[in-house]
Amino acid sequence: MYIRPDDLSRFDGLVLEDVIPKHDKVWYKYPNLLKLNKLLLAAILTNMTNGFDGSMLNGLQSVPAWTNYFDHPSGTRLAWMGNAMVLGGVLISPVTPYICDKYGRRKPIFWGCAIIVLGSLFQGLAVSYRMFVLARALIGLGLSLASIAAPLLLVECAYPPQRGQMTSVLEPAWPVGSFFAAITTYLTFKMHDTNWSWRIPSLFQGLFPLIQCILVTYAPESPRWLVSQKRYDEAFSFLVEYHGNGDPDSDLVQFEMAEIAAAIEAEIAAKQSRWSQFFSTSGMKHRFFIVSVISIMAQFSGNGVLSYYLAIVLTNMGITDPNSQLLINLGSTIFTIFTAFTIALQIERIGRRTAFIIGFSTMFLDYMLWTFLSAVNEKLGFQNQGLVRLTVIVMIAYNFFYHFVGPFVPTYVVEVVPFSLRSKTTMYSQLIQAFTLGVSNFINPVGLERWGWRFYSVSIVALALWTILAYTYFPETGGKGLEEIAEIFDGEEALGVYHGHRIELADDEEDNLIRRA
């Protein structure tokens, strides 16, 4: 049965970390954790679709059949091909939080992935520039819906010690999708003089969303969303099965159930789900500032140059052979996969704040060196091949430094805000990122074509600013329970934070928490 809020004396002075059982085996040897993490792949795979798209568009720019079919798109015309996905996402973003709050986290992922599958079919069968762009807008619409729900499902379902890792591997799924796109476009590039060299990668983009549709059908629903819907028995059953290894009397299960219920009921009583709550206290303003700036940082750190316009960058460096460009794209992607997952899995050791400071500062230094080498290469007429290769290495090394930032952005965004604002915050963050990416996608191809390496100075200035902001305003959230993070921003009076005697519930909900599951 559930533990009564007034019968928690054995937990006096404890926090979530104190009641987590000590495991003597690796997590995948525990059936409950193995099952949970396999089903949560339904959320993790979301970013593979995003990564596939960026690398595919990069690769297609080096495929002659694609450039010929669409009349050699460049400048604004090329930018629209990249931005169509952003536009589709922006169109549905305003209603997505309400969909996630009303229907849960699982259903929006399924609906979004189904839309992506449909958009991929239209994209692969496109017979005109307009149809290709509209298909990409449809993919962006579905991806936005799934992408907003995915981190919510991960952070709210993950086993507490694995919360940071599970949410952080969401972003490294991007280079995995990028790898599949790079290898697909490279292999189909060999299909000379046929439009299937670009249609096959375009159709293949629907594979991962199709797998997600299957997985999410069997995935569990967020226990926090279930509590918000007063479905306490289902939330308790989730915690028993996946966090308590089948033991309803587990200290961890009892503690989590009480802490989650206390926090969410307090938020509901305080009507914290309104947008105006972001400006109600200094703690909420701090949260809003963090979410706003980190969403801009994530997409305006020079990463857009390599993600969508690598072909232009390599051409500016004197590497014009399509085969060489595709091989560099593939090699860069493999390196990125390895580094992204390696760093993401170390989040609890590194810490969120430290990772951001390391990432932005090293990207700043990398861009400085990249710019310098590019200037020297241009002065030497790109005749020194050793220097050109060194520049490529420095360029690829940027991906390593970026992954001290990228994996932890979705984690940080969903951690710093309370449950009642989590879906709205995720949507807001995605909308800011989409807007920033959209601006970047218009600026980058034009800037690279007009100014070449000189355009990199924009990223240098931005990265210097991001380093300062991360050092000054980003607190550490690791090592705390999801509900306990509120104390960092709101102090000891944070609503619903458990510290022995401070579990409080609305009067009409207390009886619900002592029913048998």
Coordinates of C-alpha atoms in Angstrom, one line a residue:
M1 CA 0.0 0.0 0.0
Y2 CA 1.1 3.6 -0.3
I3 CA 2.8 5.2 2.7
R4 CA 0.8 7.9 4.5
P5 CA 2.2 11.4 4.3
D6 CA 2.0 11.7 8.1
D7 CA 3.8 8.3 8.6
L8 CA 7.2 9.2 7.1
S9 CA 9.3 9.5 10.3
R10 CA 11.7 6.9 9.0
F11 CA 12.6 9.2 6.2
D12 CA 13.3 12.3 8.4
G13 CA 16.2 14.3 7.1
L14 CA 16.7 12.1 4.0
V15 CA 16.7 12.9 0.3
L16 CA 16.1 10.7 -2.7
E17 CA 19.7 9.8 -3.0
D18 CA 19.7 8.3 0.5
V19 CA 17.0 5.7 -0.3
I20 CA 18.4 4.4 -3.6
P21 CA 19.4 0.8 -3.1
K22 CA 23.1 -0.2 -3.7
H23 CA 23.4 -2.5 -6.6
D24 CA 26.2 -5.0 -6.9
K25 CA 25.7 -5.7 -10.6
V26 CA 25.6 -3.6 -13.7
W27 CA 22.2 -2.2 -14.5
Y28 CA 21.5 -4.5 -17.5
K29 CA 21.6 -7.5 -15.3
Y30 CA 18.5 -6.3 -13.5
P31 CA 15.5 -7.4 -15.5
N32 CA 13.4 -4.4 -14.5
L33 CA 16.0 -1.8 -15.5
L34 CA 16.8 -3.7 -18.7
K35 CA 13.2 -3.8 -19.7
L36 CA 12.6 -0.1 -18.8
N37 CA 15.6 1.2 -20.8
K38 CA 14.8 -0.9 -23.8
L39 CA 11.3 0.5 -24.0
L40 CA 12.6 4.1 -23.4
L41 CA 14.4 3.7 -26.8
A42 CA 11.1 4.8 -28.2
A43 CA 12.0 8.3 -27.0
I44 CA 15.8 8.1 -27.5
L45 CA 15.4 7.2 -31.2
T46 CA 13.6 10.6 -31.9
N47 CA 16.8 12.5 -32.3
M48 CA 18.1 9.8 -34.8
T49 CA 15.5 11.2 -37.2
N50 CA 16.8 14.7 -36.6
G51 CA 20.4 13.6 -37.1
F52 CA 19.5 11.7 -40.2
D53 CA 18.0 14.8 -41.8
G54 CA 21.0 17.0 -41.2
S55 CA 23.5 14.6 -42.6
M56 CA 21.2 13.5 -45.5
L57 CA 20.9 17.1 -46.7
N58 CA 24.6 17.5 -46.3
G59 CA 25.2 14.4 -48.4
L60 CA 22.6 15.2 -51.1
Q61 CA 24.4 18.5 -51.8
S62 CA 27.3 16.3 -53.1
V63 CA 25.0 14.0 -55.1
P64 CA 24.9 15.2 -58.8
A65 CA 21.5 13.6 -59.5
W66 CA 19.9 15.5 -56.6
T67 CA 21.5 18.9 -57.5
N68 CA 20.5 18.4 -61.2
Y69 CA 17.0 17.4 -60.4
F70 CA 16.4 20.5 -58.3
D71 CA 18.3 22.8 -60.5
H72 CA 21.4 23.2 -58.4
P73 CA 19.8 24.8 -55.3
S74 CA 21.9 27.4 -53.4
G75 CA 21.5 30.5 -51.3
T76 CA 17.9 31.2 -50.3
R77 CA 16.6 28.3 -52.3
L78 CA 18.9 25.8 -50.5
A79 CA 18.1 27.5 -47.2
W80 CA 14.4 26.8 -47.7
M81 CA 15.1 23.2 -48.1
G82 CA 16.8 23.2 -44.7
N83 CA 14.3 25.4 -43.1
A84 CA 11.1 23.6 -44.3
M85 CA 11.5 21.2 -41.4
V86 CA 11.8 24.2 -39.0
L87 CA 8.7 25.8 -40.3
G88 CA 6.7 22.6 -39.9
G89 CA 7.8 22.3 -36.3
V90 CA 7.0 25.9 -35.6
L91 CA 3.4 25.5 -36.8
I92 CA 2.5 22.8 -34.3
S93 CA 4.7 23.8 -31.4
P94 CA 2.2 26.2 -29.7
V95 CA -0.4 23.3 -29.2
T96 CA 2.1 20.5 -28.4
P97 CA 2.4 21.2 -24.6
Y98 CA -1.4 20.9 -24.3
I99 CA -1.4 17.7 -26.3
C100 CA 1.4 16.3 -24.0
D101 CA -0.4 17.4 -20.8
K102 CA -3.8 16.1 -21.9
Y103 CA -2.8 12.8 -23.6
G104 CA 0.4 11.9 -21.8
R105 CA 3.9 11.4 -23.2
R106 CA 3.5 8.2 -25.2
K107 CA 0.7 9.1 -27.6
P108 CA 2.4 12.3 -28.9
I109 CA 5.5 10.3 -29.7
F110 CA 3.5 7.8 -31.7
W111 CA 1.5 10.4 -33.5
G112 CA 4.6 12.4 -34.3
C113 CA 6.5 9.4 -35.7
A114 CA 3.6 8.3 -37.8
I115 CA 3.5 11.8 -39.4
I116 CA 7.3 11.6 -40.1
V117 CA 6.8 8.2 -41.9
L118 CA 4.2 9.8 -44.1
G119 CA 6.4 12.9 -44.8
S120 CA 9.4 10.6 -45.7
L121 CA 7.3 8.8 -48.3
F122 CA 6.3 12.2 -49.9
Q123 CA 10.0 13.3 -49.7
G124 CA 11.3 10.2 -51.4
L125 CA 8.7 10.4 -54.1
A126 CA 8.9 14.1 -54.7
V127 CA 8.5 15.2 -58.3
S128 CA 9.2 18.9 -57.8
Y129 CA 11.1 21.3 -55.6
R130 CA 7.8 22.4 -54.0
M131 CA 6.8 18.9 -53.1
F132 CA 10.2 18.2 -51.6
V133 CA 10.0 21.3 -49.4
L134 CA 6.4 20.5 -48.3
A135 CA 7.3 16.9 -47.5
R136 CA 10.1 18.2 -45.3
A137 CA 7.7 20.6 -43.6
L138 CA 5.5 17.6 -42.7
I139 CA 8.5 15.8 -41.3
G140 CA 9.3 18.8 -39.2
L141 CA 5.8 18.9 -37.9
G142 CA 5.9 15.3 -36.8
L143 CA 9.4 15.6 -35.4
S144 CA 8.4 18.6 -33.3
L145 CA 5.6 16.7 -31.7
A146 CA 7.7 13.7 -30.9
S147 CA 10.7 15.7 -29.9
I148 CA 8.8 17.7 -27.2
A149 CA 7.3 14.5 -25.7
A150 CA 10.5 12.4 -25.8
P151 CA 12.6 14.2 -23.1
L152 CA 9.6 14.4 -20.9
L153 CA 9.0 10.6 -21.1
L154 CA 12.7 10.0 -20.4
V155 CA 13.3 12.3 -17.5
E156 CA 10.0 11.3 -15.8
C157 CA 10.4 7.5 -16.2
A158 CA 14.1 6.9 -15.9
Y159 CA 15.6 5.1 -12.9
P160 CA 16.8 8.0 -10.6
P161 CA 20.6 7.3 -10.8
Q162 CA 20.3 7.0 -14.6
R163 CA 18.1 10.1 -15.2
G164 CA 21.0 12.3 -16.4
Q165 CA 22.4 9.6 -18.7
M166 CA 19.1 8.5 -20.2
T167 CA 18.2 12.1 -21.0
S168 CA 21.6 13.0 -22.2
V169 CA 21.9 10.1 -24.7
L170 CA 18.9 11.7 -26.5
E171 CA 21.2 14.1 -28.2
P172 CA 24.0 11.6 -29.1
A173 CA 21.3 9.7 -31.0
W174 CA 21.6 12.6 -33.5
P175 CA 25.1 11.5 -34.8
V176 CA 23.8 7.8 -35.0
G177 CA 21.1 9.0 -37.4
S178 CA 23.6 11.2 -39.1
F179 CA 25.9 8.1 -39.6
F180 CA 23.1 6.1 -41.3
A181 CA 22.3 9.1 -43.5
A182 CA 26.0 9.5 -44.4
I183 CA 26.5 5.9 -45.2
T184 CA 23.3 5.7 -47.2
T185 CA 24.0 8.8 -49.3
Y186 CA 27.6 7.6 -49.9
L187 CA 26.4 4.2 -51.1
T188 CA 23.6 5.5 -53.2
F189 CA 26.1 8.2 -54.6
K190 CA 27.6 5.2 -56.5
M191 CA 24.3 4.8 -58.4
H192 CA 25.3 7.3 -61.1
D193 CA 22.7 8.9 -63.4
T194 CA 19.6 7.8 -61.5
N195 CA 17.3 9.7 -59.2
W196 CA 17.2 6.7 -56.8
S197 CA 20.6 8.0 -55.6
W198 CA 18.7 10.6 -53.6
R199 CA 15.2 9.0 -53.4
I200 CA 16.5 6.0 -51.4
P201 CA 18.0 8.1 -48.5
S202 CA 14.9 10.3 -48.5
L203 CA 12.6 7.3 -48.1
F204 CA 15.0 5.7 -45.5
Q205 CA 14.4 8.7 -43.2
G206 CA 11.1 7.0 -42.2
L207 CA 12.7 3.8 -40.9
F208 CA 13.6 5.0 -37.3
P209 CA 10.2 6.6 -36.7
L210 CA 8.5 3.4 -37.8
I211 CA 10.5 1.5 -35.2
Q212 CA 9.5 4.1 -32.6
C213 CA 5.8 3.6 -33.4
I214 CA 6.2 -0.1 -32.5
L215 CA 8.3 0.5 -29.4
V216 CA 6.2 3.2 -27.9
T217 CA 3.1 1.0 -28.1
Y218 CA 4.6 -1.1 -25.3
A219 CA 6.4 1.7 -23.4
P220 CA 5.2 2.8 -20.0
E221 CA 3.5 6.1 -19.3
S222 CA 5.2 8.8 -17.1
P223 CA 4.3 8.1 -13.4
R224 CA 4.4 11.9 -12.9
W225 CA 1.8 12.5 -15.6
L226 CA -0.3 9.7 -14.1
V227 CA -0.2 11.3 -10.7
S228 CA -1.2 14.7 -12.3
Q229 CA -4.3 12.8 -13.7
K230 CA -5.0 11.3 -10.2
R231 CA -4.3 7.8 -11.6
Y232 CA -2.3 7.0 -8.5
D233 CA -2.6 3.2 -8.7
E234 CA -1.0 3.2 -12.2
A235 CA 1.8 5.5 -11.1
F236 CA 2.5 3.3 -8.1
S237 CA 2.5 0.2 -10.2
F238 CA 5.0 1.7 -12.5
L239 CA 7.4 2.6 -9.7
V240 CA 7.0 -0.9 -8.2
E241 CA 7.7 -2.7 -11.5
Y242 CA 10.5 -0.6 -12.9
H243 CA 12.1 1.2 -9.9
G244 CA 11.4 -1.2 -7.1
N245 CA 12.1 -4.5 -8.9
G246 CA 8.6 -5.7 -8.0
D247 CA 8.8 -4.8 -4.3
P248 CA 5.9 -2.5 -3.2
D249 CA 7.5 -1.9 0.2
S250 CA 10.8 -0.6 -1.3
D251 CA 12.0 2.5 0.5
L252 CA 12.8 4.0 -3.0
V253 CA 9.3 3.4 -4.3
Q254 CA 7.5 4.7 -1.2
F255 CA 9.7 7.8 -1.1
E256 CA 9.3 8.5 -4.8
M257 CA 5.5 8.1 -4.6
A258 CA 5.3 10.5 -1.7
E259 CA 7.7 13.0 -3.1
I260 CA 6.1 13.0 -6.6
A261 CA 2.6 13.3 -5.3
A262 CA 3.5 16.1 -2.8
A263 CA 5.3 18.2 -5.5
I264 CA 2.7 17.8 -8.2
E265 CA -0.3 18.4 -5.9
A266 CA 1.4 21.5 -4.5
E267 CA 2.0 22.8 -8.0
I268 CA -1.6 22.2 -8.9
A269 CA -2.8 23.9 -5.8
A270 CA -0.6 26.9 -6.6
K271 CA -1.7 26.9 -10.2
Q272 CA 1.9 26.7 -11.4
S273 CA 0.9 25.5 -14.9
R274 CA 0.3 29.0 -16.2
W275 CA 2.8 30.8 -18.4
S276 CA 2.8 33.8 -16.0
Q277 CA 4.4 31.6 -13.3
F278 CA 7.7 32.1 -15.1
F279 CA 7.7 35.7 -13.9
S280 CA 6.2 35.1 -10.4
T281 CA 9.4 34.7 -8.4
S282 CA 13.1 35.3 -8.7
G283 CA 13.6 31.5 -8.9
M284 CA 11.2 31.2 -11.8
K285 CA 12.8 34.1 -13.6
H286 CA 16.2 32.5 -13.2
R287 CA 14.7 29.3 -14.7
F288 CA 13.2 31.2 -17.6
F289 CA 16.5 32.9 -18.4
I290 CA 18.4 29.6 -18.4
V291 CA 15.9 27.9 -20.7
S292 CA 15.9 30.8 -23.0
V293 CA 19.6 31.4 -23.4
I294 CA 20.6 27.7 -23.4
S295 CA 18.2 27.1 -26.2
I296 CA 19.9 29.8 -28.3
M297 CA 23.3 28.5 -27.3
A298 CA 22.5 25.0 -28.4
Q299 CA 21.9 26.1 -32.0
F300 CA 24.2 29.1 -32.3
S301 CA 27.6 27.7 -31.4
G302 CA 28.9 27.2 -34.9
N303 CA 27.4 23.7 -35.1
G304 CA 24.9 24.7 -37.9
V305 CA 27.8 25.3 -40.3
L306 CA 29.0 21.7 -40.0
S307 CA 25.5 20.1 -39.6
Y308 CA 23.9 21.4 -42.8
Y309 CA 26.6 23.1 -45.0
L310 CA 29.7 20.9 -44.7
A311 CA 29.9 20.8 -48.5
I312 CA 30.3 24.6 -48.7
V313 CA 32.9 24.6 -45.9
L314 CA 35.0 21.9 -47.6
T315 CA 34.7 23.7 -51.0
N316 CA 35.9 26.9 -49.3
M317 CA 38.9 24.9 -48.1
G318 CA 39.7 23.7 -51.6
I319 CA 38.2 20.1 -51.2
T320 CA 35.8 20.1 -54.1
D321 CA 35.7 16.3 -55.1
P322 CA 32.2 15.0 -54.1
N323 CA 33.6 11.6 -53.2
S324 CA 36.1 13.2 -50.8
Q325 CA 33.4 15.4 -49.3
L326 CA 31.1 12.4 -48.6
L327 CA 34.0 10.4 -47.1
I328 CA 34.9 13.3 -44.7
N329 CA 31.2 13.6 -43.8
L330 CA 31.1 9.9 -43.0
G331 CA 34.4 9.9 -41.0
S332 CA 33.3 13.0 -39.0
T333 CA 30.0 11.3 -38.2
I334 CA 31.7 8.1 -36.9
F335 CA 34.0 10.2 -34.7
T336 CA 31.0 12.2 -33.4
I337 CA 29.0 9.0 -32.5
F338 CA 31.9 7.7 -30.4
T339 CA 32.6 11.0 -28.6
A340 CA 29.0 12.0 -28.1
F341 CA 28.0 8.8 -26.3
T342 CA 31.2 8.6 -24.3
I343 CA 30.8 12.1 -22.9
A344 CA 27.0 11.8 -22.4
L345 CA 27.4 8.7 -20.3
Q346 CA 29.7 10.6 -18.0
I347 CA 27.2 13.3 -17.1
E348 CA 26.9 12.4 -13.4
R349 CA 30.7 12.5 -13.0
I350 CA 31.3 15.6 -15.0
G351 CA 28.3 17.6 -13.8
R352 CA 26.0 19.8 -16.0
R353 CA 27.6 23.1 -15.2
T354 CA 31.2 22.0 -15.6
A355 CA 30.3 20.3 -18.9
F356 CA 28.8 23.6 -20.3
I357 CA 31.9 25.6 -19.2
I358 CA 34.3 23.1 -20.7
G359 CA 32.3 22.8 -23.9
F360 CA 31.8 26.5 -24.8
S361 CA 35.3 27.5 -23.9
T362 CA 37.0 24.7 -25.9
M363 CA 34.7 25.3 -28.9
F364 CA 35.8 29.0 -28.7
L365 CA 39.5 28.0 -28.8
D366 CA 38.8 25.5 -31.6
Y367 CA 37.0 28.0 -33.8
M368 CA 39.9 30.5 -33.2
L369 CA 42.4 27.9 -34.5
W370 CA 40.1 26.8 -37.3
T371 CA 39.7 30.4 -38.5
F372 CA 43.5 31.1 -38.3
L373 CA 44.3 27.9 -40.3
S374 CA 41.6 28.7 -42.9
A375 CA 43.1 32.2 -43.4
V376 CA 46.6 30.7 -43.9
N377 CA 45.2 28.1 -46.3
E378 CA 43.6 30.8 -48.4
K379 CA 46.8 32.9 -48.5
L380 CA 48.7 29.8 -49.7
G381 CA 46.1 29.0 -52.3
F382 CA 45.2 25.7 -50.6
Q383 CA 48.4 24.2 -52.1
N384 CA 49.8 22.9 -48.8
Q385 CA 47.8 19.7 -48.4
G386 CA 49.3 19.0 -45.0
L387 CA 47.8 22.2 -43.7
V388 CA 44.5 21.5 -45.4
R389 CA 44.4 18.1 -43.6
L390 CA 45.2 19.8 -40.3
T391 CA 42.4 22.2 -40.8
V392 CA 40.0 19.3 -41.4
I393 CA 41.2 17.6 -38.2
V394 CA 40.6 20.8 -36.2
M395 CA 37.2 21.1 -37.8
I396 CA 36.2 17.6 -36.8
A397 CA 37.6 18.1 -33.3
Y398 CA 35.0 20.7 -32.9
N399 CA 32.4 17.9 -32.7
F400 CA 34.2 16.5 -29.7
F401 CA 34.0 19.8 -27.8
Y402 CA 30.4 20.4 -28.8
H403 CA 29.4 17.2 -27.1
F404 CA 30.2 18.7 -23.7
V405 CA 27.2 20.9 -24.4
G406 CA 24.7 19.2 -26.8
P407 CA 23.8 16.1 -24.8
F408 CA 23.1 18.0 -21.7
V409 CA 20.9 20.7 -23.0
P410 CA 17.6 18.7 -23.1
T411 CA 18.6 17.2 -19.7
Y412 CA 19.1 20.7 -18.2
V413 CA 15.9 22.1 -19.7
V414 CA 13.6 19.5 -18.3
E415 CA 15.4 19.3 -14.9
V416 CA 15.3 23.0 -13.9
V417 CA 11.5 23.5 -14.2
P418 CA 8.7 22.0 -12.1
F419 CA 6.4 19.3 -13.6
S420 CA 3.5 21.6 -14.3
L421 CA 5.6 23.7 -16.6
R422 CA 7.8 21.0 -18.1
S423 CA 5.9 20.4 -21.4
K424 CA 5.5 24.1 -21.9
T425 CA 9.2 24.7 -21.2
T426 CA 10.2 21.9 -23.6
M427 CA 8.1 23.4 -26.3
Y428 CA 9.4 26.9 -25.6
S429 CA 13.0 25.6 -25.7
Q430 CA 12.4 23.7 -29.0
L431 CA 10.7 26.8 -30.5
I432 CA 13.6 29.0 -29.6
Q433 CA 16.0 26.4 -31.0
A434 CA 13.9 26.1 -34.2
F435 CA 13.9 29.9 -34.6
T436 CA 17.7 30.1 -33.9
L437 CA 18.3 27.2 -36.3
G438 CA 16.1 28.9 -38.9
V439 CA 18.0 32.1 -38.7
S440 CA 21.2 30.2 -38.8
N441 CA 20.2 28.2 -41.8
F442 CA 19.5 31.4 -43.7
I443 CA 22.6 33.2 -42.6
N444 CA 25.1 30.3 -42.9
P445 CA 25.0 29.5 -46.6
V446 CA 24.9 33.2 -47.6
G447 CA 27.7 34.1 -45.1
L448 CA 29.9 31.1 -46.1
E449 CA 29.5 31.9 -49.8
R450 CA 30.2 35.6 -49.5
W451 CA 32.8 35.8 -46.8
G452 CA 34.3 32.2 -46.5
W453 CA 36.4 31.7 -43.4
R454 CA 35.8 35.3 -42.2
F455 CA 32.2 34.3 -41.4
Y456 CA 33.5 32.1 -38.6
S457 CA 34.1 35.3 -36.5
V458 CA 30.4 35.3 -35.7
S459 CA 30.7 32.0 -33.9
I460 CA 33.8 33.1 -32.1
V461 CA 32.0 36.0 -30.5
A462 CA 29.0 34.0 -29.7
L463 CA 31.0 31.2 -28.0
A464 CA 32.9 33.7 -25.9
L465 CA 29.6 35.1 -24.6
W466 CA 28.2 31.6 -24.0
T467 CA 31.2 30.7 -21.8
I468 CA 30.7 33.7 -19.6
L469 CA 26.9 33.1 -19.2
A470 CA 27.4 29.4 -18.4
Y471 CA 30.0 30.3 -15.7
T472 CA 27.9 33.0 -14.2
Y473 CA 24.3 31.8 -14.3
F474 CA 24.1 28.0 -14.6
P475 CA 23.8 26.1 -11.3
E476 CA 24.6 22.4 -10.9
T477 CA 21.5 20.1 -10.8
G478 CA 23.2 16.7 -10.7
G479 CA 22.9 14.4 -7.7
K480 CA 19.4 15.6 -6.7
G481 CA 16.0 14.0 -7.2
L482 CA 13.8 15.6 -9.9
E483 CA 11.5 17.2 -7.4
E484 CA 14.4 18.3 -5.1
I485 CA 16.0 20.5 -7.8
A486 CA 13.4 23.1 -6.9
E487 CA 15.4 23.9 -3.8
I488 CA 18.3 25.2 -5.9
F489 CA 16.0 28.0 -7.3
D490 CA 13.4 28.5 -4.6
G491 CA 15.3 27.7 -1.4
E492 CA 14.1 25.6 1.4
E493 CA 10.5 26.7 0.9
A494 CA 10.3 25.0 -2.5
L495 CA 6.9 23.4 -3.0
G496 CA 6.6 19.7 -2.5
V497 CA 10.3 19.1 -1.7
Y498 CA 10.6 16.3 0.8
H499 CA 12.6 16.7 3.9
G500 CA 10.9 14.5 6.4
H501 CA 8.1 16.5 8.0
R502 CA 7.6 18.7 4.9
I503 CA 5.6 16.4 2.7
E504 CA 2.3 18.2 2.2
L505 CA -0.7 17.2 0.1
A506 CA -4.0 18.8 -0.7
D507 CA -6.6 17.6 1.9
D508 CA -8.9 16.0 -0.7
E509 CA -6.0 14.0 -2.2
E510 CA -4.5 12.4 1.0
D511 CA -7.0 9.6 1.2
N512 CA -6.2 8.6 -2.4
L513 CA -2.6 8.0 -1.4
I514 CA -3.4 5.4 1.2
R515 CA -5.4 3.1 -1.0
R516 CA -4.1 -0.3 -1.9
A517 CA -2.5 -0.6 -5.3

